[in-house]
């Protein structure tokens, strides 16, 4: 917790400093420390995304940005805003900040932390964005903008990758500045995502902030659309937000099309980044095949597509079974999956129905635009891979719209307190979670509270691996563990080696260095035997 506190002491001034500097150029969304910090996160993320094409985001890059951010912080005298804010909120802010830091200090338990987040951050901080990295590990083709930002501060300021704690602090500041108390109810749920650099947390927090600004008729269309597109670039499943911001600007504020320029730049950068790392404009969709030499093997893409469909049904059906479903079976089997996910699916459909009825009752242009935007996003998710995690943000949005004007400060604080106690027990007593929610698979990875959390966040260390070579690629494989989260680069997880073997291919260096990227080629029988030998301990 002490380590997280010092991370906040460094990075909050850095982001607010850059945000103030950026606002001098482009204007600001609204007044306040929170929006200033979000503008800083936005501007640094975009600059980092460009830099990562050319250089690794190592400690020299991080040090430069920290020095610049602190310079802007003191030059613009932003510290005066912080002192005023803390004085005005001297009771709530320290207490709620302590609770946020407490939750952020637990062990990571999201599996993507080990299989995707940490490896991505390692690649970006040590090498940068790599052409065709998806040939080495398909998941790495995502390279979210959020992990680019995390990589740029992972060398010194935030080595334990707790940047999501900072987002929650910024979100808390926004709540207190705007006195929008309903947002307090969302914090406890987001506590579960604060131990990892999960893109879901900033996507939900930032989208709710932008939604709040639009609901209150903020007229800075250019920044609303640009920030919405930035949230989309963090995680494309948030498609409703740029659609909503765009429609709001055109249909409600009746702005001309000049407001789209900054947002379109963010979109182009996002698409180019995906093409560079994955070979297609949007990961993991095989849309607009440009015939690039570094695009992944078609069989691996097909495997990924089939797994996405099976995950729609919580892996309770095989792909061959799903193919035989009738139209009615597709819907029925998804709605009535056994376990907690089936209940989430039913709640999702019910929530959309309630929101539709609410839209009819309110008959507001703004509400209808929001409903249609949510509906478009929901249809796209249902068509692609209707996993519950891809539409969790919809629950937050609908709850916000329905209860925004109904919940007072006292009621919000009371509900926040009850939920915080509940989730503290959830993380601290994992055996209880396993007993009460046996179908919640992540419950098996909760570890509970440890005393070490008081001075540094809990984290895992393994660092056991072996080095092998196939063709011109020398690579490292973790020993007797499925994820290569702290294996030196280049690392390949056993699962992806098995998929390569099944496809009869293997990644190769495109040139002489890791920075030049990867392609794939077919392998010989001798190389297949070598891969089987590597995998013998993982059977």
mmCIF file of C-alpha atoms in Angstrom, residues 46-330:
data_model
loop_
_atom_site.group_PDB
_atom_site.id
_atom_site.type_symbol
_atom_site.label_atom_id
_atom_site.label_comp_id
_atom_site.label_asym_id
_atom_site.label_seq_id
_atom_site.Cartn_x
_atom_site.Cartn_y
_atom_site.Cartn_z
ATOM 1 C CA UNK A 46 -1.351 9.034 -27.735
ATOM 2 C CA UNK A 47 2.286 10.220 -27.662
ATOM 3 C CA UNK A 48 3.426 6.898 -26.183
ATOM 4 C CA UNK A 49 1.504 5.000 -28.884
ATOM 5 C CA UNK A 50 3.391 6.888 -31.588
ATOM 6 C CA UNK A 51 6.774 6.537 -29.859
ATOM 7 C CA UNK A 52 6.328 2.786 -29.333
ATOM 8 C CA UNK A 53 6.506 2.207 -33.093
ATOM 9 C CA UNK A 54 10.094 3.412 -33.025
ATOM 10 C CA UNK A 55 11.555 2.864 -29.555
ATOM 11 C CA UNK A 56 10.890 0.854 -26.387
ATOM 12 C CA UNK A 57 9.132 2.749 -23.620
ATOM 13 C CA UNK A 58 12.026 2.185 -21.223
ATOM 14 C CA UNK A 59 13.130 4.044 -18.111
ATOM 15 C CA UNK A 60 14.669 6.858 -20.171
ATOM 16 C CA UNK A 61 11.320 7.587 -21.845
ATOM 17 C CA UNK A 62 9.530 7.279 -18.518
ATOM 18 C CA UNK A 63 12.006 9.553 -16.743
ATOM 19 C CA UNK A 64 11.645 12.201 -19.453
ATOM 20 C CA UNK A 65 7.851 12.234 -19.201
ATOM 21 C CA UNK A 66 7.880 12.271 -15.405
ATOM 22 C CA UNK A 67 10.240 15.278 -15.373
ATOM 23 C CA UNK A 68 8.152 17.105 -17.995
ATOM 24 C CA UNK A 69 4.893 16.326 -16.187
ATOM 25 C CA UNK A 70 6.236 17.541 -12.841
ATOM 26 C CA UNK A 71 7.569 20.673 -14.530
ATOM 27 C CA UNK A 72 4.097 21.454 -15.958
ATOM 28 C CA UNK A 73 2.538 20.645 -12.566
ATOM 29 C CA UNK A 74 4.617 23.282 -10.804
ATOM 30 C CA UNK A 75 4.778 25.748 -13.703
ATOM 31 C CA UNK A 76 0.970 25.966 -13.916
ATOM 32 C CA UNK A 77 0.714 25.876 -10.074
ATOM 33 C CA UNK A 78 -1.694 22.961 -10.163
ATOM 34 C CA UNK A 79 -0.691 22.097 -6.605
ATOM 35 C CA UNK A 80 -2.965 24.937 -5.484
ATOM 36 C CA UNK A 81 -5.945 23.080 -6.953
ATOM 37 C CA UNK A 82 -4.933 19.914 -5.092
ATOM 38 C CA UNK A 83 -4.624 21.737 -1.758
ATOM 39 C CA UNK A 84 -8.020 23.377 -2.222
ATOM 40 C CA UNK A 85 -9.637 20.088 -3.187
ATOM 41 C CA UNK A 86 -8.159 18.168 -0.231
ATOM 42 C CA UNK A 87 -9.155 20.940 2.187
ATOM 43 C CA UNK A 88 -12.708 20.887 0.852
ATOM 44 C CA UNK A 89 -12.938 17.086 1.052
ATOM 45 C CA UNK A 90 -10.697 16.425 4.049
ATOM 46 C CA UNK A 91 -12.945 13.697 5.445
ATOM 47 C CA UNK A 92 -14.209 11.704 2.479
ATOM 48 C CA UNK A 93 -11.215 11.878 0.145
ATOM 49 C CA UNK A 94 -8.490 10.447 2.469
ATOM 50 C CA UNK A 95 -10.801 7.692 3.744
ATOM 51 C CA UNK A 96 -12.050 6.609 0.312
ATOM 52 C CA UNK A 97 -8.536 6.856 -1.145
ATOM 53 C CA UNK A 98 -7.273 4.507 1.572
ATOM 54 C CA UNK A 99 -10.025 2.013 0.697
ATOM 55 C CA UNK A 100 -9.103 2.176 -3.013
ATOM 56 C CA UNK A 101 -5.402 1.627 -2.254
ATOM 57 C CA UNK A 102 -6.298 -1.268 0.064
ATOM 58 C CA UNK A 103 -8.206 -3.074 -2.679
ATOM 59 C CA UNK A 104 -5.468 -2.379 -5.224
ATOM 60 C CA UNK A 105 -2.872 -4.078 -3.021
ATOM 61 C CA UNK A 106 -4.297 -7.618 -3.371
ATOM 62 C CA UNK A 107 -2.816 -10.328 -5.585
ATOM 63 C CA UNK A 108 -3.907 -10.205 -9.245
ATOM 64 C CA UNK A 109 -6.408 -12.988 -9.960
ATOM 65 C CA UNK A 110 -7.604 -12.221 -13.511
ATOM 66 C CA UNK A 111 -6.006 -14.821 -15.794
ATOM 67 C CA UNK A 112 -5.476 -12.259 -18.557
ATOM 68 C CA UNK A 113 -3.055 -10.532 -16.171
ATOM 69 C CA UNK A 114 -0.589 -13.389 -16.656
ATOM 70 C CA UNK A 115 -1.372 -14.481 -20.198
ATOM 71 C CA UNK A 116 -1.856 -11.049 -21.809
ATOM 72 C CA UNK A 117 -1.392 -7.903 -19.677
ATOM 73 C CA UNK A 118 2.078 -8.525 -18.213
ATOM 74 C CA UNK A 119 3.622 -9.993 -21.400
ATOM 75 C CA UNK A 120 2.268 -7.058 -23.415
ATOM 76 C CA UNK A 121 3.718 -4.518 -20.975
ATOM 77 C CA UNK A 122 7.097 -6.334 -21.058
ATOM 78 C CA UNK A 123 7.251 -6.254 -24.855
ATOM 79 C CA UNK A 124 6.367 -2.568 -25.104
ATOM 80 C CA UNK A 125 8.741 -1.456 -22.347
ATOM 81 C CA UNK A 126 11.660 -3.592 -23.571
ATOM 82 C CA UNK A 127 11.155 -3.591 -27.368
ATOM 83 C CA UNK A 128 8.207 -1.400 -28.368
ATOM 84 C CA UNK A 129 5.396 -2.215 -30.787
ATOM 85 C CA UNK A 130 6.525 -5.184 -32.885
ATOM 86 C CA UNK A 131 5.322 -5.933 -36.378
ATOM 87 C CA UNK A 132 3.538 -9.286 -36.538
ATOM 88 C CA UNK A 133 3.862 -9.980 -32.799
ATOM 89 C CA UNK A 134 0.620 -12.001 -33.083
ATOM 90 C CA UNK A 135 2.616 -14.691 -34.904
ATOM 91 C CA UNK A 136 4.536 -15.282 -31.682
ATOM 92 C CA UNK A 137 1.463 -15.184 -29.452
ATOM 93 C CA UNK A 138 -1.930 -14.336 -30.944
ATOM 94 C CA UNK A 139 -3.095 -12.530 -27.790
ATOM 95 C CA UNK A 140 -0.220 -10.067 -28.049
ATOM 96 C CA UNK A 141 -1.728 -8.783 -31.284
ATOM 97 C CA UNK A 142 -4.167 -6.725 -29.181
ATOM 98 C CA UNK A 143 -1.503 -4.412 -27.654
ATOM 99 C CA UNK A 144 -4.138 -2.186 -26.021
ATOM 100 C CA UNK A 145 -3.419 1.523 -25.736
ATOM 101 C CA UNK A 146 -3.913 1.033 -22.000
ATOM 102 C CA UNK A 147 -0.981 -1.346 -21.815
ATOM 103 C CA UNK A 148 1.111 1.043 -23.875
ATOM 104 C CA UNK A 149 0.470 3.684 -21.210
ATOM 105 C CA UNK A 150 1.175 1.180 -18.415
ATOM 106 C CA UNK A 151 4.419 0.112 -20.064
ATOM 107 C CA UNK A 152 5.591 3.711 -20.185
ATOM 108 C CA UNK A 153 5.405 3.966 -16.382
ATOM 109 C CA UNK A 154 6.298 0.376 -15.432
ATOM 110 C CA UNK A 155 10.056 0.862 -15.112
ATOM 111 C CA UNK A 156 10.139 3.163 -12.090
ATOM 112 C CA UNK A 157 6.888 4.817 -11.009
ATOM 113 C CA UNK A 158 4.604 1.761 -11.225
ATOM 114 C CA UNK A 159 6.613 -1.492 -11.379
ATOM 115 C CA UNK A 160 3.729 -3.497 -9.856
ATOM 116 C CA UNK A 161 1.334 -2.425 -12.628
ATOM 117 C CA UNK A 162 -1.321 -0.782 -10.465
ATOM 118 C CA UNK A 163 -2.196 2.108 -12.764
ATOM 119 C CA UNK A 164 -5.878 1.187 -12.398
ATOM 120 C CA UNK A 165 -5.689 2.343 -8.784
ATOM 121 C CA UNK A 166 -4.753 5.782 -10.102
ATOM 122 C CA UNK A 167 -7.785 5.710 -12.413
ATOM 123 C CA UNK A 168 -10.032 4.970 -9.440
ATOM 124 C CA UNK A 169 -8.514 7.899 -7.517
ATOM 125 C CA UNK A 170 -9.134 10.172 -10.518
ATOM 126 C CA UNK A 171 -12.691 8.817 -10.721
ATOM 127 C CA UNK A 172 -13.152 9.530 -6.995
ATOM 128 C CA UNK A 173 -11.893 13.085 -7.453
ATOM 129 C CA UNK A 174 -14.383 13.532 -10.300
ATOM 130 C CA UNK A 175 -17.236 12.283 -8.090
ATOM 131 C CA UNK A 176 -16.339 14.694 -5.301
ATOM 132 C CA UNK A 177 -15.743 17.641 -7.644
ATOM 133 C CA UNK A 178 -19.022 17.172 -9.518
ATOM 134 C CA UNK A 179 -20.902 15.919 -6.451
ATOM 135 C CA UNK A 180 -22.366 13.194 -8.660
ATOM 136 C CA UNK A 181 -22.897 10.681 -5.869
ATOM 137 C CA UNK A 182 -24.393 7.841 -7.882
ATOM 138 C CA UNK A 183 -20.900 7.094 -9.215
ATOM 139 C CA UNK A 184 -19.869 5.997 -5.717
ATOM 140 C CA UNK A 185 -21.929 2.859 -6.237
ATOM 141 C CA UNK A 186 -19.758 1.801 -9.169
ATOM 142 C CA UNK A 187 -16.453 2.029 -7.298
ATOM 143 C CA UNK A 188 -16.792 -1.179 -5.234
ATOM 144 C CA UNK A 189 -17.434 -3.276 -8.348
ATOM 145 C CA UNK A 190 -14.401 -1.720 -10.053
ATOM 146 C CA UNK A 191 -12.273 -2.602 -7.000
ATOM 147 C CA UNK A 192 -12.152 -6.144 -8.412
ATOM 148 C CA UNK A 193 -10.246 -4.844 -11.466
ATOM 149 C CA UNK A 194 -7.750 -2.654 -9.619
ATOM 150 C CA UNK A 195 -5.042 -5.287 -9.015
ATOM 151 C CA UNK A 196 -4.234 -5.566 -12.736
ATOM 152 C CA UNK A 197 -3.918 -3.141 -15.662
ATOM 153 C CA UNK A 198 -7.250 -4.456 -16.937
ATOM 154 C CA UNK A 199 -8.590 -2.270 -19.781
ATOM 155 C CA UNK A 200 -12.123 -2.885 -18.503
ATOM 156 C CA UNK A 201 -11.662 -0.553 -15.528
ATOM 157 C CA UNK A 202 -10.603 2.626 -17.386
ATOM 158 C CA UNK A 203 -13.146 1.861 -20.113
ATOM 159 C CA UNK A 204 -16.017 1.745 -17.593
ATOM 160 C CA UNK A 205 -14.793 4.680 -15.483
ATOM 161 C CA UNK A 206 -14.032 6.994 -18.424
ATOM 162 C CA UNK A 207 -17.224 6.093 -20.294
ATOM 163 C CA UNK A 208 -19.327 6.921 -17.219
ATOM 164 C CA UNK A 209 -17.520 10.252 -16.844
ATOM 165 C CA UNK A 210 -18.075 11.104 -20.514
ATOM 166 C CA UNK A 211 -21.707 9.978 -20.229
ATOM 167 C CA UNK A 212 -22.148 12.255 -17.218
ATOM 168 C CA UNK A 213 -20.688 15.193 -19.159
ATOM 169 C CA UNK A 214 -23.035 14.563 -22.097
ATOM 170 C CA UNK A 215 -26.078 14.127 -19.847
ATOM 171 C CA UNK A 216 -25.194 17.558 -18.426
ATOM 172 C CA UNK A 217 -24.905 18.932 -21.994
ATOM 173 C CA UNK A 218 -21.176 19.588 -22.177
ATOM 174 C CA UNK A 219 -20.670 21.418 -25.480
ATOM 175 C CA UNK A 220 -17.008 20.605 -26.234
ATOM 176 C CA UNK A 221 -17.852 18.177 -29.036
ATOM 177 C CA UNK A 222 -14.271 17.754 -30.259
ATOM 178 C CA UNK A 223 -12.917 16.531 -26.912
ATOM 179 C CA UNK A 224 -16.010 14.470 -26.120
ATOM 180 C CA UNK A 225 -15.647 12.599 -29.401
ATOM 181 C CA UNK A 226 -11.837 12.320 -29.128
ATOM 182 C CA UNK A 227 -12.008 10.928 -25.581
ATOM 183 C CA UNK A 228 -14.778 8.554 -26.645
ATOM 184 C CA UNK A 229 -12.602 7.302 -29.468
ATOM 185 C CA UNK A 230 -9.696 6.977 -27.014
ATOM 186 C CA UNK A 231 -11.860 4.765 -24.777
ATOM 187 C CA UNK A 232 -12.771 2.733 -27.875
ATOM 188 C CA UNK A 233 -9.046 2.382 -28.663
ATOM 189 C CA UNK A 234 -8.480 1.008 -25.145
ATOM 190 C CA UNK A 235 -11.145 -1.663 -25.712
ATOM 191 C CA UNK A 236 -13.221 -1.806 -28.941
ATOM 192 C CA UNK A 237 -16.190 -3.481 -27.223
ATOM 193 C CA UNK A 238 -17.138 0.022 -26.021
ATOM 194 C CA UNK A 239 -18.512 0.851 -29.503
ATOM 195 C CA UNK A 240 -21.600 2.558 -28.069
ATOM 196 C CA UNK A 241 -19.595 5.471 -26.656
ATOM 197 C CA UNK A 242 -18.143 7.020 -29.861
ATOM 198 C CA UNK A 243 -21.492 6.388 -31.587
ATOM 199 C CA UNK A 244 -23.270 8.200 -28.760
ATOM 200 C CA UNK A 245 -20.804 11.118 -28.621
ATOM 201 C CA UNK A 246 -20.903 11.502 -32.423
ATOM 202 C CA UNK A 247 -24.711 11.395 -32.567
ATOM 203 C CA UNK A 248 -25.027 13.788 -29.613
ATOM 204 C CA UNK A 249 -22.743 16.315 -31.318
ATOM 205 C CA UNK A 250 -24.601 16.147 -34.624
ATOM 206 C CA UNK A 251 -28.230 15.645 -33.601
ATOM 207 C CA UNK A 252 -28.447 17.494 -30.284
ATOM 208 C CA UNK A 253 -25.795 20.217 -30.481
ATOM 209 C CA UNK A 254 -25.984 20.336 -34.315
ATOM 210 C CA UNK A 255 -22.220 20.864 -34.640
ATOM 211 C CA UNK A 256 -20.429 20.867 -37.972
ATOM 212 C CA UNK A 257 -18.094 18.005 -38.838
ATOM 213 C CA UNK A 258 -14.939 19.811 -37.699
ATOM 214 C CA UNK A 259 -15.290 18.240 -34.244
ATOM 215 C CA UNK A 260 -14.332 14.787 -35.572
ATOM 216 C CA UNK A 261 -10.707 15.558 -36.585
ATOM 217 C CA UNK A 262 -8.945 14.717 -33.312
ATOM 218 C CA UNK A 263 -11.119 11.637 -32.790
ATOM 219 C CA UNK A 264 -10.459 10.428 -36.328
ATOM 220 C CA UNK A 265 -6.713 10.793 -35.705
ATOM 221 C CA UNK A 266 -7.082 8.543 -32.637
ATOM 222 C CA UNK A 267 -9.055 6.032 -34.718
ATOM 223 C CA UNK A 268 -6.440 6.005 -37.494
ATOM 224 C CA UNK A 269 -3.664 5.479 -34.947
ATOM 225 C CA UNK A 270 -5.659 2.606 -33.411
ATOM 226 C CA UNK A 271 -6.197 0.945 -36.802
ATOM 227 C CA UNK A 272 -2.576 1.372 -37.871
ATOM 228 C CA UNK A 273 -1.379 -0.078 -34.552
ATOM 229 C CA UNK A 274 -3.567 -3.155 -35.069
ATOM 230 C CA UNK A 275 -2.387 -3.618 -38.645
ATOM 231 C CA UNK A 276 1.226 -3.338 -37.455
ATOM 232 C CA UNK A 277 0.924 -5.919 -34.674
ATOM 233 C CA UNK A 278 -1.918 -8.151 -35.938
ATOM 234 C CA UNK A 279 -2.211 -7.633 -39.705
ATOM 235 C CA UNK A 280 -5.888 -6.600 -39.646
ATOM 236 C CA UNK A 281 -7.570 -3.290 -38.627
ATOM 237 C CA UNK A 282 -9.427 -4.570 -35.545
ATOM 238 C CA UNK A 283 -8.237 -7.407 -33.323
ATOM 239 C CA UNK A 284 -9.260 -10.252 -33.520
ATOM 240 C CA UNK A 285 -11.634 -9.773 -36.461
ATOM 241 C CA UNK A 286 -10.413 -10.965 -39.872
ATOM 242 C CA UNK A 287 -11.826 -7.936 -41.639
ATOM 243 C CA UNK A 288 -10.197 -6.177 -44.615
ATOM 244 C CA UNK A 289 -7.425 -8.619 -45.510
ATOM 245 C CA UNK A 290 -4.559 -6.520 -46.848
ATOM 246 C CA UNK A 291 -2.461 -9.580 -47.720
ATOM 247 C CA UNK A 292 0.351 -8.547 -45.364
ATOM 248 C CA UNK A 293 3.242 -10.953 -44.908
ATOM 249 C CA UNK A 294 3.041 -10.752 -41.119
ATOM 250 C CA UNK A 295 -0.662 -11.585 -40.681
ATOM 251 C CA UNK A 296 -1.291 -14.710 -38.550
ATOM 252 C CA UNK A 297 -1.756 -18.184 -39.976
ATOM 253 C CA UNK A 298 -5.372 -18.737 -41.197
ATOM 254 C CA UNK A 299 -5.769 -21.936 -39.168
ATOM 255 C CA UNK A 300 -4.806 -20.146 -35.948
ATOM 256 C CA UNK A 301 -7.304 -17.401 -36.734
ATOM 257 C CA UNK A 302 -9.976 -20.019 -37.343
ATOM 258 C CA UNK A 303 -9.130 -21.670 -34.016
ATOM 259 C CA UNK A 304 -9.430 -18.299 -32.293
ATOM 260 C CA UNK A 305 -12.798 -17.673 -33.923
ATOM 261 C CA UNK A 306 -14.106 -21.084 -32.837
ATOM 262 C CA UNK A 307 -12.914 -20.575 -29.270
ATOM 263 C CA UNK A 308 -14.622 -17.160 -29.175
ATOM 264 C CA UNK A 309 -17.892 -18.835 -30.189
ATOM 265 C CA UNK A 310 -17.448 -21.581 -27.570
ATOM 266 C CA UNK A 311 -16.705 -18.945 -24.909
ATOM 267 C CA UNK A 312 -20.025 -17.373 -25.801
ATOM 268 C CA UNK A 313 -21.504 -20.530 -24.267
ATOM 269 C CA UNK A 314 -18.976 -20.649 -21.400
ATOM 270 C CA UNK A 315 -17.213 -23.625 -23.050
ATOM 271 C CA UNK A 316 -20.236 -25.769 -22.136
ATOM 272 C CA UNK A 317 -20.679 -26.832 -25.766
ATOM 273 C CA UNK A 318 -18.179 -27.936 -28.393
ATOM 274 C CA UNK A 319 -17.936 -25.970 -31.635
ATOM 275 C CA UNK A 320 -19.394 -28.870 -33.638
ATOM 276 C CA UNK A 321 -22.433 -28.901 -31.334
ATOM 277 C CA UNK A 322 -22.938 -25.142 -31.661
ATOM 278 C CA UNK A 323 -22.861 -25.402 -35.459
ATOM 279 C CA UNK A 324 -25.879 -27.717 -35.276
ATOM 280 C CA UNK A 325 -27.934 -25.245 -33.207
ATOM 281 C CA UNK A 326 -31.097 -23.881 -34.735
ATOM 282 C CA UNK A 327 -31.792 -20.157 -34.480
ATOM 283 C CA UNK A 328 -33.938 -20.829 -31.423
ATOM 284 C CA UNK A 329 -31.205 -23.002 -29.854
ATOM 285 C CA UNK A 330 -28.640 -20.208 -30.231
#
